[in-house]
Amino acid sequence: LLDSVSLAIREGENIAILGPNGAGKSSLIRAITREYYPSRRGEDVTFRFRGQDRWDAFDLRSHIGIVSGDLQHTFTRGISGREVVLSGFFSSIGLFFSHEVTGAMEEKADEILAFLGVAHLADRLMLEISSGEARRLLIGRALVHDPGTLLLDEPTNSLDLAALHAFRATLRRIARSGTGIILVTHNLHDIIPEIARVILMRDGAIRMDGRKAEVLTDEAIGGLFCVPVHVVSEGGYYYATGY
């Protein structure tokens, strides 16, 4: 799945992992989230987070928040926006009778809903809102423990232009608040101006890793996606044209 990937990310760093479908991006994310465990015969392969290679999964919640398409699919049910955010305290899909929601949790959830601009969705059901609105609620769920890093796997899939605009504004607000962003995507236009480092992946391997302006070039992006492109920059965003 992954070919000799060696990668170090500093806590609080804003990076994008860019590559075509099948590049190995999701496999790398599943290694980070411990769904996949790295191993290769005859070699010592390690995965280390904050200096440790063994963690209690619950302890990780205060360090890294995760939003993915798979997670959103599990929330396509009659759960309110506030319940979605509150469920982050319990790493559950919604709330259950065994969960004791405290006043402090309620206050934190309302604070996050307001910060993300989705307070109006607090009482709406996930079945009744758009994909973009649901995505922002899931980000709220990931932020309840004030993680140092927010990891987003293909976050703009299925979003229209208006939803993409709102989502990028939300992501910029989070980055400016000091939370590190790891953005995994196949779209150049997902990369917000606050992201300074870009990693290119293809065929399970890292092809390039460096400063955004040095990586997002015609040659590098054209070679990554195997199409001739012209990369343009506007307002801090990058776009591929000419294909």
Short mmCIF file of C-alpha atoms in Angstrom, two decimals, residues 28-146:
data_model
loop_
_atom_site.label_atom_id
_atom_site.label_comp_id
_atom_site.label_asym_id
_atom_site.label_seq_id
_atom_site.Cartn_x
_atom_site.Cartn_y
_atom_site.Cartn_z
CA LEU A 28 -1.20 6.92 4.93
CA ILE A 29 -4.05 8.47 6.94
CA ARG A 30 -5.16 5.04 8.15
CA ALA A 31 -1.60 4.47 9.35
CA ILE A 32 -1.79 7.75 11.28
CA THR A 33 -5.16 6.82 12.80
CA ARG A 34 -3.87 3.29 13.59
CA GLU A 35 -6.34 1.47 11.36
CA TYR A 36 -3.30 0.17 9.44
CA TYR A 37 -0.09 -0.91 11.14
CA PRO A 38 3.19 -0.58 9.22
CA SER A 39 5.27 -3.71 8.88
CA ARG A 40 7.82 -5.00 6.42
CA ARG A 41 9.76 -8.22 6.67
CA GLY A 42 13.37 -7.83 7.70
CA GLU A 43 13.19 -4.11 8.53
CA ASP A 44 12.29 -2.00 11.52
CA VAL A 45 9.27 0.09 10.54
CA THR A 46 7.96 2.61 13.06
CA PHE A 47 5.15 5.06 13.49
CA ARG A 48 5.75 7.60 16.23
CA PHE A 49 3.45 10.31 17.51
CA ARG A 50 4.79 12.96 19.91
CA GLY A 51 7.80 10.76 20.61
CA GLN A 52 5.80 7.62 21.45
CA ASP A 53 4.97 4.60 19.31
CA ARG A 54 2.31 3.19 21.68
CA TRP A 55 -0.78 5.14 22.73
CA ASP A 56 -4.11 4.62 24.43
CA ALA A 57 -6.57 5.65 21.71
CA PHE A 58 -8.56 7.83 24.11
CA ASP A 59 -5.44 9.79 25.04
CA LEU A 60 -4.92 10.69 21.39
CA ARG A 61 -8.20 12.63 21.26
CA SER A 62 -6.66 15.66 22.92
CA HIS A 63 -3.88 15.77 20.33
CA ILE A 64 -5.43 14.96 16.95
CA GLY A 65 -8.95 15.40 15.57
CA ILE A 66 -10.04 13.49 12.46
CA VAL A 67 -12.69 14.22 9.84
CA SER A 68 -13.22 11.83 6.92
CA GLY A 69 -15.82 10.82 4.38
CA ASP A 70 -16.20 7.45 6.09
CA LEU A 71 -16.97 9.21 9.37
CA GLN A 72 -19.57 11.43 7.73
CA HIS A 73 -21.29 8.38 6.23
CA THR A 74 -21.81 6.92 9.73
CA PHE A 75 -23.59 10.11 10.80
CA THR A 76 -26.28 10.02 8.09
CA ARG A 77 -29.06 9.49 10.61
CA GLY A 78 -31.43 11.40 12.89
CA ILE A 79 -28.80 13.08 15.09
CA SER A 80 -28.94 16.81 15.82
CA GLY A 81 -26.03 19.14 15.15
CA ARG A 82 -25.44 19.71 18.87
CA GLU A 83 -25.42 15.93 19.49
CA VAL A 84 -22.86 15.48 16.71
CA VAL A 85 -20.48 17.93 18.40
CA LEU A 86 -21.13 16.56 21.90
CA SER A 87 -20.46 13.00 20.72
CA GLY A 88 -16.84 14.00 20.23
CA PHE A 89 -16.39 13.90 24.01
CA PHE A 90 -17.24 10.19 23.94
CA SER A 91 -15.84 9.18 20.52
CA SER A 92 -19.29 7.85 19.69
CA ILE A 93 -21.76 8.17 16.84
CA GLY A 94 -24.37 10.27 18.62
CA LEU A 95 -25.25 10.21 22.31
CA PHE A 96 -26.46 7.28 24.43
CA PHE A 97 -28.08 6.88 27.85
CA SER A 98 -24.73 5.93 29.37
CA HIS A 99 -23.18 9.27 28.38
CA GLU A 100 -23.20 11.93 31.06
CA VAL A 101 -23.17 15.30 29.33
CA THR A 102 -21.98 17.99 31.72
CA GLY A 103 -22.71 21.69 31.67
CA ALA A 104 -19.11 22.35 30.71
CA MET A 105 -19.52 20.05 27.69
CA GLU A 106 -22.69 21.85 26.63
CA GLU A 107 -20.93 25.20 26.96
CA LYS A 108 -17.95 23.97 24.92
CA ALA A 109 -20.24 22.59 22.20
CA ASP A 110 -22.09 25.92 21.92
CA GLU A 111 -18.77 27.77 21.78
CA ILE A 112 -17.55 25.57 18.91
CA LEU A 113 -20.85 25.85 17.01
CA ALA A 114 -20.57 29.62 17.20
CA PHE A 115 -16.87 29.61 16.24
CA LEU A 116 -17.58 27.53 13.13
CA GLY A 117 -20.61 29.61 12.18
CA VAL A 118 -23.07 26.71 12.45
CA ALA A 119 -24.97 27.61 15.64
CA HIS A 120 -28.13 27.71 13.53
CA LEU A 121 -27.70 23.98 12.86
CA ALA A 122 -27.66 22.97 16.54
CA ASP A 123 -31.19 21.54 16.46
CA ARG A 124 -31.23 20.41 12.82
CA LEU A 125 -30.91 16.71 12.07
CA MET A 126 -28.01 15.42 10.00
CA LEU A 127 -30.56 13.96 7.59
CA GLU A 128 -31.90 17.44 6.87
CA ILE A 129 -28.74 19.42 6.12
CA SER A 130 -26.29 19.67 3.23
CA SER A 131 -22.98 17.82 2.93
CA GLY A 132 -21.04 21.03 3.55
CA GLU A 133 -23.00 21.81 6.71
CA ALA A 134 -22.54 18.25 7.95
CA ARG A 135 -18.80 18.47 7.29
CA ARG A 136 -18.52 21.59 9.46
CA LEU A 137 -20.41 19.90 12.30
CA LEU A 138 -17.99 16.96 12.14
CA ILE A 139 -15.11 19.42 12.37
CA GLY A 140 -16.79 20.73 15.51
CA ARG A 141 -16.93 17.18 16.86
CA ALA A 142 -13.19 16.83 16.23
CA LEU A 143 -12.41 20.11 18.00
CA VAL A 144 -14.09 19.46 21.36
CA HIS A 145 -10.81 18.36 22.97
CA ASP A 146 -8.85 21.30 21.53
#
